[in-house]
Amino acid sequence: MVDLDELELLLAKATPAPWKGNAFYPHITSGLGSNEVLVAQIAVNTYRDQGRYNEQLIAALRNAAAELIHDARKWRHHCYIESQTSRSPNP
């Protein structure tokens, strides 16, 4: 099972979102203008231009991470409640 606490910890310590890829250069950045920082460089020598898609995927997942973690917690809670309810004896 994915450790959501660990993901939240990593998210809190990582470079803040939003991250963005660059169609012309194989890297991911965060921030604007003079405050822009390099987050990662992506390999471009990949099969069928996968490097560009890897870059877009990494940035998109980072930007969605907080919401995805929140949704996963809600789903786990829902599943837990359902499992407890289904174990209750029927009156």
PDB file of C-alpha atoms in Angstrom:
ATOM      1  CA  MET A   1       0.000   0.000   0.000  1.00  0.00           C
ATOM      2  CA  VAL A   2       1.250   3.484  -0.824  1.00  0.00           C
ATOM      3  CA  ASP A   3       2.497   5.359   2.267  1.00  0.00           C
ATOM      4  CA  LEU A   4       0.514   8.608   2.038  1.00  0.00           C
ATOM      5  CA  ASP A   5       2.252  10.083   5.083  1.00  0.00           C
ATOM      6  CA  GLU A   6       5.628   9.615   3.402  1.00  0.00           C
ATOM      7  CA  LEU A   7       4.341  11.172   0.192  1.00  0.00           C
ATOM      8  CA  GLU A   8       3.018  14.183   2.110  1.00  0.00           C
ATOM      9  CA  LEU A   9       6.352  14.569   3.883  1.00  0.00           C
ATOM     10  CA  LEU A  10       8.226  14.476   0.580  1.00  0.00           C
ATOM     11  CA  LEU A  11       5.739  16.895  -0.950  1.00  0.00           C
ATOM     12  CA  ALA A  12       6.265  19.358   1.901  1.00  0.00           C
ATOM     13  CA  LYS A  13      10.045  19.221   1.495  1.00  0.00           C
ATOM     14  CA  ALA A  14      10.141  19.345  -2.315  1.00  0.00           C
ATOM     15  CA  THR A  15      10.305  22.453  -4.478  1.00  0.00           C
ATOM     16  CA  PRO A  16       6.883  24.117  -4.377  1.00  0.00           C
ATOM     17  CA  ALA A  17       4.410  23.697  -7.205  1.00  0.00           C
ATOM     18  CA  PRO A  18       3.569  24.549  -9.844  1.00  0.00           C
ATOM     19  CA  TRP A  19       6.195  22.740 -11.813  1.00  0.00           C
ATOM     20  CA  LYS A  20       6.324  23.165 -15.546  1.00  0.00           C
ATOM     21  CA  GLY A  21       8.037  21.459 -18.416  1.00  0.00           C
ATOM     22  CA  ASN A  22       9.523  23.247 -21.387  1.00  0.00           C
ATOM     23  CA  ALA A  23       8.737  22.062 -24.896  1.00  0.00           C
ATOM     24  CA  PHE A  24      12.156  23.165 -26.188  1.00  0.00           C
ATOM     25  CA  TYR A  25      14.474  22.186 -23.330  1.00  0.00           C
ATOM     26  CA  PRO A  26      14.388  18.883 -21.460  1.00  0.00           C
ATOM     27  CA  HIS A  27      13.907  20.222 -17.945  1.00  0.00           C
ATOM     28  CA  ILE A  28      11.330  21.016 -15.283  1.00  0.00           C
ATOM     29  CA  THR A  29      11.247  24.361 -13.486  1.00  0.00           C
ATOM     30  CA  SER A  30       9.303  26.047 -10.716  1.00  0.00           C
ATOM     31  CA  GLY A  31       8.707  29.753 -10.173  1.00  0.00           C
ATOM     32  CA  LEU A  32       8.582  32.722 -12.508  1.00  0.00           C
ATOM     33  CA  GLY A  33      11.140  35.001 -14.120  1.00  0.00           C
ATOM     34  CA  SER A  34      14.189  35.638 -11.951  1.00  0.00           C
ATOM     35  CA  ASN A  35      12.681  33.397  -9.245  1.00  0.00           C
ATOM     36  CA  GLU A  36      12.527  30.389 -11.591  1.00  0.00           C
ATOM     37  CA  VAL A  37      14.530  27.412 -10.350  1.00  0.00           C
ATOM     38  CA  LEU A  38      15.590  24.247 -12.106  1.00  0.00           C
ATOM     39  CA  VAL A  39      13.907  21.221 -10.546  1.00  0.00           C
ATOM     40  CA  ALA A  40      15.097  18.432 -12.845  1.00  0.00           C
ATOM     41  CA  GLN A  41      16.704  17.710 -16.173  1.00  0.00           C
ATOM     42  CA  ILE A  42      15.124  14.982 -18.260  1.00  0.00           C
ATOM     43  CA  ALA A  43      16.856  12.559 -20.615  1.00  0.00           C
ATOM     44  CA  VAL A  44      16.013  13.305 -24.223  1.00  0.00           C
ATOM     45  CA  ASN A  45      17.620  10.262 -25.800  1.00  0.00           C
ATOM     46  CA  THR A  46      14.563   8.128 -25.216  1.00  0.00           C
ATOM     47  CA  TYR A  47      12.507   5.939 -27.489  1.00  0.00           C
ATOM     48  CA  ARG A  48       9.836   7.782 -29.521  1.00  0.00           C
ATOM     49  CA  ASP A  49      10.269  11.106 -27.714  1.00  0.00           C
ATOM     50  CA  GLN A  50       9.316   9.602 -24.361  1.00  0.00           C
ATOM     51  CA  GLY A  51      11.603  12.079 -22.582  1.00  0.00           C
ATOM     52  CA  ARG A  52       9.266  14.949 -23.417  1.00  0.00           C
ATOM     53  CA  TYR A  53       6.276  12.985 -22.169  1.00  0.00           C
ATOM     54  CA  ASN A  54       8.179  11.950 -19.029  1.00  0.00           C
ATOM     55  CA  GLU A  55       8.814  15.628 -18.364  1.00  0.00           C
ATOM     56  CA  GLN A  56       5.126  16.497 -18.784  1.00  0.00           C
ATOM     57  CA  LEU A  57       4.040  13.553 -16.625  1.00  0.00           C
ATOM     58  CA  ILE A  58       6.416  14.383 -13.762  1.00  0.00           C
ATOM     59  CA  ALA A  59       5.322  18.033 -13.701  1.00  0.00           C
ATOM     60  CA  ALA A  60       1.615  17.144 -13.934  1.00  0.00           C
ATOM     61  CA  LEU A  61       1.835  14.570 -11.131  1.00  0.00           C
ATOM     62  CA  ARG A  62       3.705  17.014  -8.888  1.00  0.00           C
ATOM     63  CA  ASN A  63       1.114  19.698  -9.509  1.00  0.00           C
ATOM     64  CA  ALA A  64      -1.716  17.266  -8.729  1.00  0.00           C
ATOM     65  CA  ALA A  65      -0.015  15.486  -5.813  1.00  0.00           C
ATOM     66  CA  ALA A  66      -1.747  17.258  -2.904  1.00  0.00           C
ATOM     67  CA  GLU A  67      -5.191  16.649  -4.407  1.00  0.00           C
ATOM     68  CA  LEU A  68      -4.388  13.022  -5.258  1.00  0.00           C
ATOM     69  CA  ILE A  69      -3.166  12.349  -1.711  1.00  0.00           C
ATOM     70  CA  HIS A  70      -6.275  14.006  -0.262  1.00  0.00           C
ATOM     71  CA  ASP A  71      -8.543  11.920  -2.514  1.00  0.00           C
ATOM     72  CA  ALA A  72      -6.662   8.715  -1.611  1.00  0.00           C
ATOM     73  CA  ARG A  73      -7.120   9.443   2.103  1.00  0.00           C
ATOM     74  CA  LYS A  74     -10.852  10.036   1.609  1.00  0.00           C
ATOM     75  CA  TRP A  75     -11.157   6.795  -0.374  1.00  0.00           C
ATOM     76  CA  ARG A  76      -9.287   4.797   2.268  1.00  0.00           C
ATOM     77  CA  HIS A  77     -11.499   6.256   4.976  1.00  0.00           C
ATOM     78  CA  HIS A  78     -14.611   5.401   2.962  1.00  0.00           C
ATOM     79  CA  CYS A  79     -13.378   1.828   2.415  1.00  0.00           C
ATOM     80  CA  TYR A  80     -12.583   1.473   6.119  1.00  0.00           C
ATOM     81  CA  ILE A  81     -16.058   2.684   7.114  1.00  0.00           C
ATOM     82  CA  GLU A  82     -17.640   0.325   4.570  1.00  0.00           C
ATOM     83  CA  SER A  83     -15.615  -2.616   5.882  1.00  0.00           C
ATOM     84  CA  GLN A  84     -16.677  -1.858   9.463  1.00  0.00           C
ATOM     85  CA  THR A  85     -20.314  -1.508   8.446  1.00  0.00           C
ATOM     86  CA  SER A  86     -20.330  -4.780   6.534  1.00  0.00           C
ATOM     87  CA  ARG A  87     -18.952  -6.590   9.605  1.00  0.00           C
ATOM     88  CA  SER A  88     -21.792  -5.403  11.845  1.00  0.00           C
ATOM     89  CA  PRO A  89     -24.368  -8.087  12.590  1.00  0.00           C
ATOM     90  CA  ASN A  90     -27.748  -7.551  10.974  1.00  0.00           C
ATOM     91  CA  PRO A  91     -30.559  -6.811  13.449  1.00  0.00           C
TER      92      PRO A  91
END
